[in-house]
Amino acid sequence: MKPTLRAVAEAVGVSRSTVSNAYSRPDQLSSELRERILEAARQMGYPGPDPTARSLRRGFVGAIGVLFTSRLSYAFTDPFAVRFVTGVAEAAERHDSSLLLVPLPPDAAGARRAVENAAADGFCVYCTGGEEGILDTIRRRGLPFVTTSSRPRADDRWVGIDERAAAHSVAAHLVDLGHRRVALLGHDVLPRAETGLLRVADVTDVPHPTTRERLAGFADAFATAGMAWSGLTVLTAADNTRDAGAAATRALARMPEPPTAVLAASDVLALGALDALREQGGWGPQLSVTGFDDIAEAATAGLTTVRQPAEQKGRTAAELLLDPPEDTRAGQILLPTTLVVRTTSGPVPRS
Amino acid sequence: MKPTLRAVAEAVGVSRSTVSNAYSRPDQLSSELRERILEAARQMGYPGPDPTARSLRRGFVGAIGVLFTSRLSYAFTDPFAVRFVTGVAEAAERHDSSLLLVPLPPDAAGARRAVENAAADGFCVYCTGGEEGILDTIRRRGLPFVTTSSRPRADDRWVGIDERAAAHSVAAHLVDLGHRRVALLGHDVLPRAETGLLRVADVTDVPHPTTRERLAGFADAFATAGMAWSGLTVLTAADNTRDAGAAATRALARMPEPPTAVLAASDVLALGALDALREQGGWGPQLSVTGFDDIAEAATAGLTTVRQPAEQKGRTAAELLLDPPEDTRAGQILLPTTLVVRTTSGPVPRS
DNA sequence: TTGAAAGCGATACCAG
DNA sequence: CTGGTATCGCTTTCAA
């Protein structure tokens, strides 16, 4: 049996409060007494106040939760997620807060339980489909949160980018280069995970909100250019991984009139597309490929993409959580994005 | 004021135990009563049992802690660390456990406090210098842990690789290729972070245990080959980052008789070395560079390196923690490593 | 099935 | 500066 604070108090012959003070408020007792208490504690093997008990009493935990809608092992597959967490961690450390990583099971009930059971003082909600239910659960707990979802309520704290405009910018880049037959590559395009090829008209109710926004942004650009929907194809990747991107892209090989460009909803998918093209031989130079996020590997691969500030997004989210601005209206922060043109995009080849 | 379990009990007109059971032991009451309780709770906005209070009472938290000796934002700079955490996460999810990421401040007292305050049921200790003090703190708390340090006590749970032998294997590879003038590149080679060049004789008491083991392994290989110490140079990087690796490597340019190979203690450093060489022009092909870990970018860069199973290391650590083997002796698990020869290592150029 | 009572281990207020 | 007292919010025998 581990000794408790009480045991220490009895051993030294002082009250529990005094022992507690020795740990948490050194200024409340003589340093001599404090030393005597600490020494006795050491002797007895008392490890200091129990974190859980202390949290209960104090009413706060000292940790912020980061909510993921997927298994962590999957989330970390995307360097963008890692950088986001890194940013959160940075801010959390500055506030002496630890990080509780909470993966949410896919079923609503499980997700609710996970949120209800998470010992945290607040949450950063990363990239969530089916978000509303989760936010409600957090609200019920009366805890603060910051979301990165694409559709915050007016009074929610939020940090994000203009997904649609950003997506628009890459797509417009391709249009300017002359591309007219284009494939959109995204994951969670359909309610069920699937790999393959769709006509754009068949795509409605994209479940993943970010994918939805990005696809919409792509489509906007084509609409603006007065291009026919029929020039668009949608490739659906089973998930947001390089392999899935490659798998989905292979479907292009079977098309009679293949597109001249692949617009991916993330860099991870775009790199996969590049893999698939490379593997199919000479196809590469004829085809433009663009990504989204600008992860480190994008630079190496020469991928044209949209940059969004990953660490900053995480950092800002955590800061918004840990010291909220006075003014509520300052609680929604829009981060800038940049189109980064590299070598994977170019003019349409003459045929 | 959030409603409590007690308030729900009063509202429904049952005892607190019954409400508690409605949440945690559905089989202890009629499903009809249970429904009534849950419904009332919903009405009142009761978010379910408070996680902290529950933890205190039950005596466990439902989270495992991962201890880092550095800021998380720095740790995540190394893809190897990310993959390790991913592995831990995988196992944790299977056991319905969340992950508490705990960065340890550099000072011993701060580190102790961080460990004492972490609300976790046990710890995976990732890559730690000054480890012993930390392990002692965990022991005092009476919590289980798994370490990945290089020198476990006989009765500690441990997962790792034979650092020294693995390092030996790459070094031997270079020796076989004919290299005799070699630079060892590591971080935390000196007690203070520093960038630069040392003679190998000056290197004693390397503070970072992993770096120490790896350098020792490198040295072994040269000793075995009967090579003189004097052929060895040590490059010290300020930290384990690509940039620091590059910076340290630039020191080579000033050497009258530069080495023919750079043996790095991690892939991150090795990639930095490659950067530096590339930047100095034609140097590349003349010089062999090797890494350690086999992160994803190593493959892309064609880096010769030693592969260790990153995710598996994390997964195994968490499993060892979450369901410990009956037999204590099964608590120490040695993972295999492989020498992966790619294109950055080759025979010594004739001069 | 249900409920009463006894904590889990600590902190904070307030009087001395 | 020190100590008594009342919680924090829930779980868990154990008896009814």
XYZ file of C-alpha atoms (C1' of nucleotides) in Angstrom:
734
model
C 0.000 0.000 0.000
C 1.416 3.356 -1.045
C 1.524 5.920 1.750
C -0.902 8.786 1.445
C -0.661 12.408 2.345
C -2.548 11.586 5.506
C 0.058 9.074 6.554
C 2.773 11.640 6.117
C 0.807 14.132 8.191
C 0.451 11.643 10.992
C 4.076 10.649 10.861
C 5.251 14.224 11.118
C 2.537 15.125 13.562
C 0.961 17.958 11.604
C -2.357 18.311 9.867
C -3.081 17.226 6.363
C -3.475 20.767 5.179
C 0.031 21.518 6.233
C 1.431 18.633 4.278
C -0.638 19.660 1.308
C 0.720 23.156 1.604
C 4.240 21.832 1.733
C 3.703 20.608 -1.797
C 1.413 23.129 -3.363
C 1.975 26.385 -1.493
C 5.459 26.581 -0.098
C 4.821 30.128 1.059
C 2.222 28.987 3.540
C 4.641 27.433 6.012
C 8.085 27.863 7.397
C 10.692 26.458 5.112
C 12.028 24.515 8.021
C 8.776 22.708 8.593
C 8.424 22.205 4.909
C 11.789 20.532 4.749
C 10.906 18.273 7.622
C 7.730 17.214 5.900
C 9.350 16.635 2.539
C 12.086 14.652 4.173
C 9.626 12.442 6.017
C 7.712 11.941 2.795
C 10.879 10.854 1.068
C 11.629 8.431 3.868
C 8.231 6.873 3.657
C 8.260 6.647 -0.108
C 5.361 9.034 -0.526
C 5.336 10.018 -4.196
C 3.617 13.358 -3.736
C -0.034 14.228 -4.081
C -2.042 11.867 -6.214
C -2.762 13.543 -9.537
C -6.269 12.205 -9.811
C -7.322 13.235 -6.342
C -5.804 16.603 -6.839
C -7.614 17.066 -10.126
C -10.897 16.131 -8.582
C -10.510 18.570 -5.786
C -9.081 21.391 -7.840
C -11.518 20.948 -10.637
C -9.009 20.835 -13.396
C -6.749 18.284 -14.895
C -3.813 19.984 -16.531
C -4.233 18.266 -19.850
C -5.876 19.182 -23.087
C -7.431 16.567 -25.268
C -6.942 16.224 -28.972
C -9.807 14.440 -30.641
C -9.302 12.388 -33.761
C -12.072 10.816 -35.722
C -9.959 7.878 -36.603
C -7.530 5.486 -35.082
C -4.391 7.325 -34.135
C -2.288 4.871 -36.013
C -4.178 5.965 -39.083
C -4.195 9.668 -38.316
C -0.429 9.702 -37.898
C -0.116 8.279 -41.347
C -0.631 11.815 -42.615
C 2.310 14.068 -41.829
C -0.087 16.939 -41.757
C -1.796 15.507 -38.698
C 1.549 14.999 -37.038
C 2.470 18.602 -37.627
C -0.854 19.752 -36.296
C -0.322 17.803 -33.094
C 3.183 19.148 -32.893
C 1.779 22.640 -32.940
C -0.736 21.803 -30.267
C 2.019 20.284 -28.187
C 4.121 23.382 -28.482
C 1.419 25.619 -27.088
C 0.416 23.085 -24.474
C 3.955 22.864 -23.188
C 4.133 26.582 -22.801
C 1.073 26.350 -20.593
C 2.393 23.371 -18.644
C -0.340 21.231 -19.963
C -0.022 17.654 -21.126
C -1.656 16.255 -24.187
C -4.271 13.578 -24.113
C -4.676 11.948 -27.510
C -8.188 10.623 -27.878
C -9.162 8.529 -30.859
C -12.894 8.390 -31.458
C -14.448 5.084 -32.450
C -16.445 5.281 -35.664
C -19.786 4.625 -34.007
C -21.565 7.591 -32.511
C -22.156 5.953 -29.147
C -18.545 4.932 -28.807
C -17.374 8.371 -29.784
C -19.648 9.919 -27.209
C -18.330 7.678 -24.486
C -14.754 8.428 -25.435
C -15.397 12.148 -25.110
C -17.296 11.718 -21.866
C -14.491 9.720 -20.335
C -11.589 11.836 -21.425
C -9.887 13.495 -18.498
C -9.075 16.846 -20.039
C -9.801 20.490 -19.436
C -10.766 21.172 -23.003
C -10.414 19.831 -26.503
C -8.870 20.524 -29.840
C -11.036 18.792 -32.361
C -9.020 17.669 -35.320
C -10.595 17.006 -38.649
C -13.818 15.366 -37.895
C -16.608 13.886 -39.878
C -19.881 13.647 -38.024
C -18.638 16.447 -35.929
C -21.786 17.948 -34.509
C -22.622 15.073 -32.223
C -19.159 15.246 -30.775
C -19.211 18.960 -30.193
C -22.529 18.569 -28.440
C -21.070 16.025 -26.104
C -18.273 18.394 -25.254
C -20.743 21.181 -24.665
C -22.731 19.011 -22.296
C -19.619 18.495 -20.272
C -19.297 22.232 -20.143
C -15.753 22.089 -21.461
C -14.214 24.530 -23.892
C -13.094 23.401 -27.293
C -11.620 24.636 -30.510
C -12.657 23.076 -33.748
C -10.950 22.947 -37.106
C -14.054 21.810 -38.874
C -15.213 23.656 -41.904
C -18.460 24.907 -40.499
C -18.147 26.412 -37.065
C -21.099 27.930 -35.345
C -20.793 31.633 -34.842
C -19.982 31.287 -31.160
C -17.545 28.407 -31.431
C -13.851 28.892 -31.277
C -12.348 27.873 -34.543
C -9.138 27.878 -36.513
C -8.880 26.903 -40.122
C -8.442 27.915 -43.675
C -10.839 28.760 -46.417
C -10.830 25.243 -47.791
C -12.956 26.068 -50.721
C -11.031 29.109 -51.875
C -7.744 27.319 -51.402
C -8.939 24.392 -53.451
C -10.181 26.836 -56.005
C -6.701 28.277 -56.356
C -5.003 25.039 -57.425
C -7.810 24.106 -59.701
C -7.697 27.526 -61.349
C -3.981 27.031 -61.820
C -4.674 23.894 -63.829
C -7.412 25.546 -65.805
C -4.995 28.333 -66.668
C -2.549 25.740 -67.880
C -5.199 24.586 -70.283
C -6.437 21.436 -68.594
C -10.000 20.546 -69.444
C -10.241 16.861 -68.701
C -9.451 16.557 -65.019
C -9.772 13.896 -62.335
C -10.550 14.846 -58.739
C -8.982 12.524 -56.204
C -10.353 12.381 -52.691
C -11.042 9.979 -49.869
C -14.318 9.527 -48.070
C -16.062 10.716 -51.167
C -18.731 8.129 -50.725
C -20.454 7.055 -47.539
C -18.618 3.751 -47.788
C -14.906 3.428 -48.220
C -14.341 2.435 -51.784
C -11.775 2.651 -54.505
C -12.640 3.672 -57.989
C -13.967 6.006 -60.494
C -17.153 8.025 -60.538
C -18.700 10.615 -62.702
C -18.815 13.863 -60.904
C -22.583 13.995 -61.183
C -22.811 10.912 -59.018
C -21.074 12.574 -56.165
C -23.430 14.043 -53.629
C -23.338 14.119 -49.884
C -19.629 13.623 -49.522
C -19.325 12.485 -45.917
C -15.936 13.884 -45.082
C -16.420 17.630 -44.610
C -12.944 18.646 -45.637
C -13.016 16.512 -48.736
C -16.409 17.958 -49.507
C -15.182 21.518 -49.287
C -12.124 20.850 -51.330
C -13.999 19.077 -54.073
C -16.456 21.949 -54.120
C -13.591 24.399 -54.488
C -12.191 22.409 -57.373
C -15.572 22.330 -59.034
C -15.987 26.080 -58.556
C -12.897 26.756 -60.562
C -14.127 24.700 -63.445
C -17.531 26.286 -63.319
C -15.918 29.716 -63.369
C -14.018 28.745 -66.469
C -17.261 27.700 -68.041
C -16.125 24.114 -68.301
C -18.595 21.302 -68.644
C -19.074 19.009 -65.694
C -18.662 16.151 -68.033
C -14.958 16.796 -68.255
C -14.619 15.847 -64.598
C -14.019 12.459 -63.167
C -13.866 11.631 -59.483
C -11.455 9.099 -58.109
C -12.341 7.783 -54.702
C -9.610 6.524 -52.455
C -10.489 4.126 -49.680
C -8.705 6.279 -47.161
C -6.258 9.113 -46.918
C -3.079 7.161 -47.547
C -0.501 7.069 -50.241
C -1.354 3.518 -51.166
C -5.033 4.266 -51.443
C -4.260 7.249 -53.642
C -2.183 5.069 -55.897
C -4.844 2.390 -56.051
C -7.549 4.864 -56.982
C -5.372 6.436 -59.637
C -4.776 3.136 -61.369
C -8.375 3.237 -62.463
C -7.395 5.954 -64.924
C -5.514 3.477 -67.038
C -8.800 1.947 -68.076
C -10.254 5.188 -69.390
C -10.581 5.684 -73.114
C -9.865 9.364 -72.863
C -7.826 9.781 -69.709
C -7.672 13.148 -67.982
C -4.689 15.421 -68.339
C -4.549 16.285 -64.672
C -5.230 14.797 -61.267
C -6.308 17.187 -58.542
C -5.890 15.502 -55.194
C -7.527 16.576 -51.967
C -4.339 15.935 -50.003
C -0.627 15.591 -50.602
C -0.662 12.057 -49.343
C -3.127 11.096 -52.038
C -1.256 13.095 -54.650
C 1.981 11.304 -53.844
C 0.109 8.056 -54.274
C -1.144 9.228 -57.638
C 2.416 9.992 -58.629
C 3.431 6.500 -57.542
C 0.749 4.970 -59.720
C 1.722 7.036 -62.725
C 5.380 6.328 -62.325
C 4.642 2.658 -62.114
C 2.675 2.803 -65.351
C 5.672 4.115 -67.173
C 5.939 7.145 -69.396
C 2.651 8.579 -68.326
C 4.246 11.002 -65.919
C 5.220 14.052 -67.953
C 1.934 14.135 -69.807
C -0.073 14.399 -66.660
C -0.242 17.145 -64.086
C -0.771 16.216 -60.461
C -1.503 18.578 -57.602
C -1.846 18.053 -53.896
C -3.048 19.876 -50.843
C -1.337 20.760 -47.527
C 2.299 21.009 -48.544
C 3.800 18.346 -46.333
C 7.571 17.940 -46.337
C 7.574 15.219 -48.943
C 5.710 17.448 -51.345
C 8.823 19.572 -51.733
C 11.008 16.542 -52.340
C 8.609 15.208 -54.911
C 8.278 18.565 -56.636
C 4.571 18.457 -56.048
C 2.494 21.499 -56.907
C 0.193 22.020 -53.969
C -1.575 24.408 -51.642
C 0.323 25.202 -48.500
C -1.447 25.596 -45.234
C 0.440 26.316 -42.027
C 0.170 23.009 -40.201
C 2.000 23.644 -36.934
C 0.521 27.082 -36.706
C -2.936 25.628 -37.014
C -2.285 23.351 -34.065
C -0.566 26.020 -32.057
C -3.342 28.503 -32.661
C -5.980 25.956 -31.752
C -4.306 25.219 -28.454
C -3.784 28.878 -27.694
C -7.368 29.700 -28.442
C -8.229 26.979 -25.959
C -5.739 27.837 -23.262
C -6.117 31.534 -23.209
C -9.200 32.575 -25.020
C -9.397 36.115 -26.348
C -11.566 38.573 -24.477
C -13.500 39.376 -27.560
C -15.569 36.444 -28.719
C -15.285 37.540 -32.286
C -11.534 37.030 -32.092
C -12.228 33.361 -31.465
C -12.364 32.426 -35.096
C -9.078 32.548 -36.849
C -8.614 32.167 -40.553
C -5.171 31.056 -41.604
C -3.664 31.937 -44.967
C -2.911 29.462 -47.716
C -0.545 29.722 -50.630
C -0.430 28.051 -53.966
C 2.989 26.471 -54.339
C 3.773 25.695 -57.931
C 6.472 23.107 -58.439
C 7.191 20.652 -61.182
C 4.281 18.247 -61.223
C 1.990 20.688 -62.940
C 2.455 21.964 -66.431
C 0.625 22.813 -69.614
C -1.562 20.270 -71.324
C 0.536 18.214 -73.695
C -0.375 18.649 -77.361
C -1.808 15.488 -78.739
C -23.399 24.529 -12.372
C -23.310 21.177 -14.110
C -25.695 18.641 -12.634
C -24.088 15.773 -10.794
C -24.974 12.167 -10.464
C -26.499 13.004 -7.137
C -28.853 15.527 -8.689
C -30.023 12.936 -11.166
C -30.643 10.483 -8.362
C -32.724 12.986 -6.498
C -34.670 13.966 -9.565
C -35.555 10.383 -10.369
C -36.053 9.541 -6.733
C -33.545 6.707 -6.519
C -30.227 6.370 -4.765
C -26.926 7.419 -6.174
C -25.764 3.844 -6.453
C -28.604 3.085 -8.751
C -27.767 5.928 -11.044
C -24.157 4.893 -11.004
C -25.185 1.381 -11.917
C -27.292 2.684 -14.754
C -24.057 3.881 -16.315
C -21.495 1.347 -15.304
C -23.367 -1.877 -14.669
C -26.511 -2.074 -16.737
C -27.134 -5.615 -15.530
C -27.672 -4.446 -11.973
C -31.069 -2.875 -12.570
C -34.169 -3.305 -14.626
C -33.757 -1.937 -18.077
C -36.900 0.010 -17.567
C -35.517 1.860 -14.581
C -32.281 2.323 -16.378
C -34.029 3.976 -19.266
C -35.879 6.267 -16.937
C -32.670 7.329 -15.311
C -30.806 7.869 -18.551
C -33.687 9.855 -19.917
C -33.818 12.093 -16.869
C -30.079 12.585 -17.111
C -30.423 13.643 -20.702
C -33.139 16.095 -19.770
C -31.059 17.647 -17.081
C -27.976 17.847 -19.229
C -25.994 15.474 -17.059
C -22.953 14.485 -19.112
C -22.372 11.148 -17.414
C -20.031 10.293 -14.587
C -17.119 12.642 -14.154
C -13.973 10.948 -15.431
C -11.761 12.302 -12.692
C -14.030 11.305 -9.865
C -14.486 7.916 -11.386
C -10.758 7.449 -11.757
C -10.153 8.408 -8.186
C -12.701 5.995 -6.916
C -11.810 3.139 -9.202
C -8.116 3.596 -8.819
C -7.279 3.677 -12.454
C -7.315 6.220 -15.167
C -7.628 4.515 -18.524
C -4.650 6.221 -20.061
C -1.064 5.277 -20.541
C 1.634 7.865 -20.491
C 4.418 8.198 -23.007
C 7.422 9.968 -21.589
C 9.703 12.031 -23.777
C 12.901 13.606 -22.614
C 12.406 16.561 -24.826
C 9.772 18.954 -25.982
C 7.218 17.115 -28.039
C 7.582 19.562 -30.846
C 11.186 18.472 -31.012
C 10.553 14.777 -30.547
C 8.075 14.723 -33.413
C 10.754 16.153 -35.627
C 12.082 12.622 -35.908
C 9.767 10.383 -37.909
C 11.067 7.502 -35.885
C 9.491 8.926 -32.753
C 6.239 9.439 -34.570
C 6.195 5.851 -35.678
C 6.986 4.693 -32.173
C 4.051 6.639 -30.795
C 1.892 5.302 -33.575
C 2.717 1.798 -32.440
C 1.944 2.643 -28.849
C -1.339 4.179 -29.953
C -2.282 1.068 -31.834
C -1.923 -1.157 -28.822
C -3.502 1.393 -26.526
C -6.571 1.616 -28.718
C -6.989 -2.109 -28.613
C -7.092 -1.851 -24.853
C -9.431 1.140 -24.844
C -6.776 3.271 -23.351
C -5.988 6.828 -24.278
C -2.510 8.201 -24.644
C -1.074 10.869 -22.445
C 1.940 12.492 -24.026
C 4.252 13.801 -21.365
C 7.277 15.895 -22.239
C 9.879 16.017 -19.502
C 11.588 19.309 -18.768
C 15.364 19.103 -18.952
C 15.910 19.750 -15.267
C 15.653 16.792 -12.946
C 13.228 18.439 -10.563
C 10.893 19.466 -13.336
C 11.033 16.022 -14.857
C 10.184 14.482 -11.513
C 7.212 16.727 -11.056
C 5.965 15.997 -14.541
C 6.048 12.282 -13.842
C 4.446 12.712 -10.441
C 1.599 14.732 -11.884
C 0.848 12.599 -14.891
C -2.548 10.964 -14.641
C -1.739 7.617 -16.171
C -1.844 3.970 -15.241
C 1.628 3.279 -16.477
C 4.331 4.607 -18.733
C 6.196 3.887 -21.908
C 9.506 5.612 -21.543
C 10.795 6.750 -24.880
C 14.432 7.372 -25.443
C 15.643 9.021 -22.362
C 18.886 10.478 -21.185
C 19.205 10.740 -17.447
C 16.778 7.914 -17.292
C 17.374 6.431 -13.891
C 15.955 9.305 -11.911
C 12.810 9.144 -13.944
C 12.357 5.438 -13.569
C 12.782 5.827 -9.834
C 10.035 8.398 -9.724
C 7.740 6.029 -11.550
C 8.639 3.249 -9.166
C 7.819 5.413 -6.205
C 4.397 5.950 -7.610
C 4.077 2.215 -7.813
C 3.181 2.356 -11.475
C 4.303 -0.100 -14.116
C 6.485 1.017 -16.975
C 8.292 -0.221 -20.012
C 11.554 1.329 -20.991
C 13.356 1.436 -24.295
C 16.570 2.560 -22.744
C 19.722 0.734 -23.515
C 20.399 -0.541 -20.055
C 17.380 -2.024 -18.360
C 17.619 -3.542 -14.941
C 17.037 -7.253 -14.907
C 13.548 -6.901 -13.494
C 12.390 -3.999 -15.657
C 10.174 -4.484 -18.619
C 12.028 -3.462 -21.717
C 11.841 -3.469 -25.479
C 14.664 -2.500 -27.719
C 17.344 -3.512 -30.110
C 20.956 -4.384 -29.710
C 22.080 -0.849 -30.461
C 25.701 -1.683 -30.375
C 25.554 -4.707 -32.626
C 23.313 -2.903 -35.065
C 25.689 0.028 -35.240
C 28.496 -2.426 -35.667
C 26.815 -3.848 -38.748
C 26.747 -0.606 -40.729
C 30.211 0.322 -39.702
C 31.487 -3.093 -40.732
C 29.778 -2.581 -44.067
C 31.836 0.554 -44.624
C 35.004 -1.110 -43.494
C 34.357 -3.876 -45.980
C 33.988 -1.268 -48.681
C 37.450 -0.113 -47.835
C 36.765 3.023 -45.853
C 39.464 3.894 -43.390
C 38.989 7.589 -42.751
C 35.540 7.887 -41.316
C 33.513 10.534 -39.534
C 31.001 9.584 -36.855
C 28.023 11.892 -36.709
C 25.882 12.012 -33.602
C 23.962 14.413 -31.407
C 24.327 14.831 -27.702
C 27.866 13.657 -28.010
C 28.995 16.231 -25.544
C 27.338 17.273 -22.318
C 26.493 20.590 -23.948
C 24.752 20.918 -27.262
C 27.387 21.927 -29.726
C 28.172 21.737 -33.369
C 31.534 20.754 -34.633
C 34.352 18.413 -34.970
C 36.188 16.367 -32.397
C 38.837 13.777 -32.345
C 37.423 10.507 -31.247
C 39.782 10.364 -28.298
C 38.142 13.444 -26.890
C 34.790 11.768 -26.719
C 34.046 10.280 -23.358
C 30.899 10.213 -21.311
C 28.501 10.737 -24.160
C 25.367 11.858 -22.364
C 22.747 10.483 -24.701
C 22.654 6.740 -24.037
C 21.529 5.721 -27.493
C 24.121 7.871 -29.179
C 26.678 6.410 -26.824
C 25.795 2.850 -27.725
C 25.746 3.542 -31.393
C 29.074 5.300 -31.393
C 30.492 2.417 -29.400
C 29.162 -0.012 -31.990
C 30.760 1.983 -34.768
C 34.036 2.043 -32.920
C 33.874 -1.705 -32.319
C 33.773 -2.360 -36.006
C 36.854 -0.286 -36.610
C 38.657 -1.907 -33.744
C 37.799 -5.319 -35.114
C 39.281 -4.334 -38.421
C 42.411 -3.295 -36.626
C 41.993 0.279 -37.683
C 43.637 3.083 -35.854
C 41.510 5.389 -33.769
C 43.231 8.229 -35.419
C 41.301 7.602 -38.604
C 38.113 8.554 -36.819
C 36.584 11.952 -36.482
C 33.475 12.770 -34.523
C 30.979 15.313 -35.724
C 28.668 16.618 -33.066
C 25.269 17.881 -34.045
C 23.480 20.292 -31.742
C 20.383 18.137 -31.804
C 18.809 15.313 -33.695
C 17.532 17.265 -36.659
C 18.288 17.376 -40.314
C 19.550 20.928 -40.117
C 21.850 20.174 -37.237
C 23.207 17.182 -39.131
C 23.911 19.380 -42.114
C 25.557 22.045 -39.990
C 27.846 19.568 -38.301
C 28.806 18.002 -41.582
C 29.900 21.306 -43.052
C 32.843 21.187 -40.687
C 34.314 18.486 -42.893
C 35.011 20.968 -45.635
C 37.712 22.487 -43.501
C 39.611 19.241 -43.047
C 42.878 18.761 -44.885
C 42.254 15.069 -45.357
C 38.498 14.663 -45.274
C 36.978 11.294 -44.452
C 35.574 9.049 -47.122
C 32.464 8.170 -45.173
C 30.057 9.644 -42.674
C 28.429 7.259 -40.252
C 25.420 8.917 -38.700
C 23.678 7.854 -35.532
C 20.252 8.506 -37.043
C 18.655 8.854 -40.445
C 17.638 12.394 -39.683
C 21.255 13.339 -39.170
C 22.346 11.356 -42.200
C 19.860 13.161 -44.412
C 21.257 16.401 -43.104
C 24.751 15.229 -43.965
C 23.557 14.477 -47.467
C 22.101 17.970 -47.678
C 25.407 19.494 -46.693
C 27.338 17.444 -49.197
C 24.938 18.174 -51.985
C 25.199 21.834 -51.241
C 28.967 21.680 -51.436
C 28.774 20.380 -54.945
C 30.471 17.363 -56.446
C 31.443 15.924 -53.117
C 28.541 13.513 -53.056
C 29.642 10.490 -55.029
C 33.020 10.387 -53.392
C 31.574 10.078 -49.962
C 29.554 7.330 -48.390
C 26.871 8.245 -45.900
C 24.910 5.877 -43.691
C 22.046 6.386 -41.308
C 20.210 4.554 -38.602
C 16.517 3.664 -38.139
C 15.288 3.441 -41.717
C 12.617 6.096 -41.689
C 10.493 6.528 -44.798
C 12.648 9.259 -46.268
C 15.671 7.020 -46.085
C 14.233 4.911 -48.875
C 13.500 7.943 -51.013
C 16.975 9.281 -50.494
C 18.585 5.928 -51.217
C 20.198 6.006 -47.815
C 22.067 2.974 -46.593
C 20.950 2.432 -43.044
C 20.018 0.028 -40.278
C 16.367 -0.765 -40.065
C 14.661 -1.164 -36.761
C 10.953 -1.870 -36.486
C 9.605 1.418 -35.228
C 5.878 0.801 -34.892
C 6.515 -2.647 -33.545
C 8.729 -1.206 -30.876
C 5.937 1.079 -29.740
C 3.300 -1.588 -30.011
C 5.368 -4.067 -28.066
C 6.109 -1.529 -25.378
C 2.446 -0.776 -24.889
C 1.515 -4.427 -24.890
C 4.164 -5.253 -22.360
C 2.620 -2.545 -20.245
C -1.027 -3.367 -20.770
C -0.876 -7.076 -20.427
C 2.369 -8.101 -18.917
C 3.551 -11.661 -19.501
C 3.226 -14.131 -16.652
C 6.859 -14.949 -16.813
C 9.000 -12.017 -15.758
C 11.759 -13.143 -18.000
C 9.505 -12.614 -20.992
C 9.392 -8.953 -20.070
C 12.472 -8.031 -22.014
C 12.057 -8.141 -25.729
C 14.854 -7.764 -28.206
C 13.770 -6.632 -31.647
C 15.686 -7.514 -34.798
C 17.537 -5.035 -36.967
C 18.610 -5.290 -40.580
C 21.300 -3.610 -42.544
C 19.671 -2.014 -45.580
C 22.193 -1.227 -48.256
C 21.083 1.369 -50.746
C 22.951 3.827 -52.896
C 24.624 6.233 -50.508
C 27.340 3.789 -49.608
C 29.961 2.511 -51.960
C 33.611 1.660 -52.263
C 36.264 4.193 -51.421
C 37.038 6.281 -54.470
C 40.558 5.861 -55.789
C 42.493 9.002 -55.357
C -33.186 -5.048 -7.315
C -32.342 -1.263 -4.633
C -30.296 1.889 -1.075
C -27.347 3.417 2.994
C -22.875 4.251 4.337
C -18.048 4.535 3.807
C -14.597 6.064 1.593
C -10.902 7.171 -2.820
C -6.843 11.176 -1.683
C -6.502 15.606 -1.678
C -7.524 20.938 -1.180
C -9.502 25.340 0.530
C -11.662 28.162 3.507
C -11.606 30.131 7.818
C -10.881 30.547 12.405
C -7.166 30.431 15.876
C 1.785 30.216 10.139
C -1.275 26.101 11.428
C -5.153 22.841 11.782
C -10.295 21.513 11.666
C -13.908 20.694 8.564
C -16.341 20.278 4.592
C -16.401 18.947 0.322
C -14.938 17.281 -4.960
C -18.193 13.342 -7.613
C -18.399 8.901 -7.834
C -18.149 3.555 -6.767
C -18.696 -0.323 -3.957
C -19.573 -3.588 -0.575
C -23.276 -5.202 2.129
C -27.589 -5.564 4.035
C -32.497 -5.114 3.190
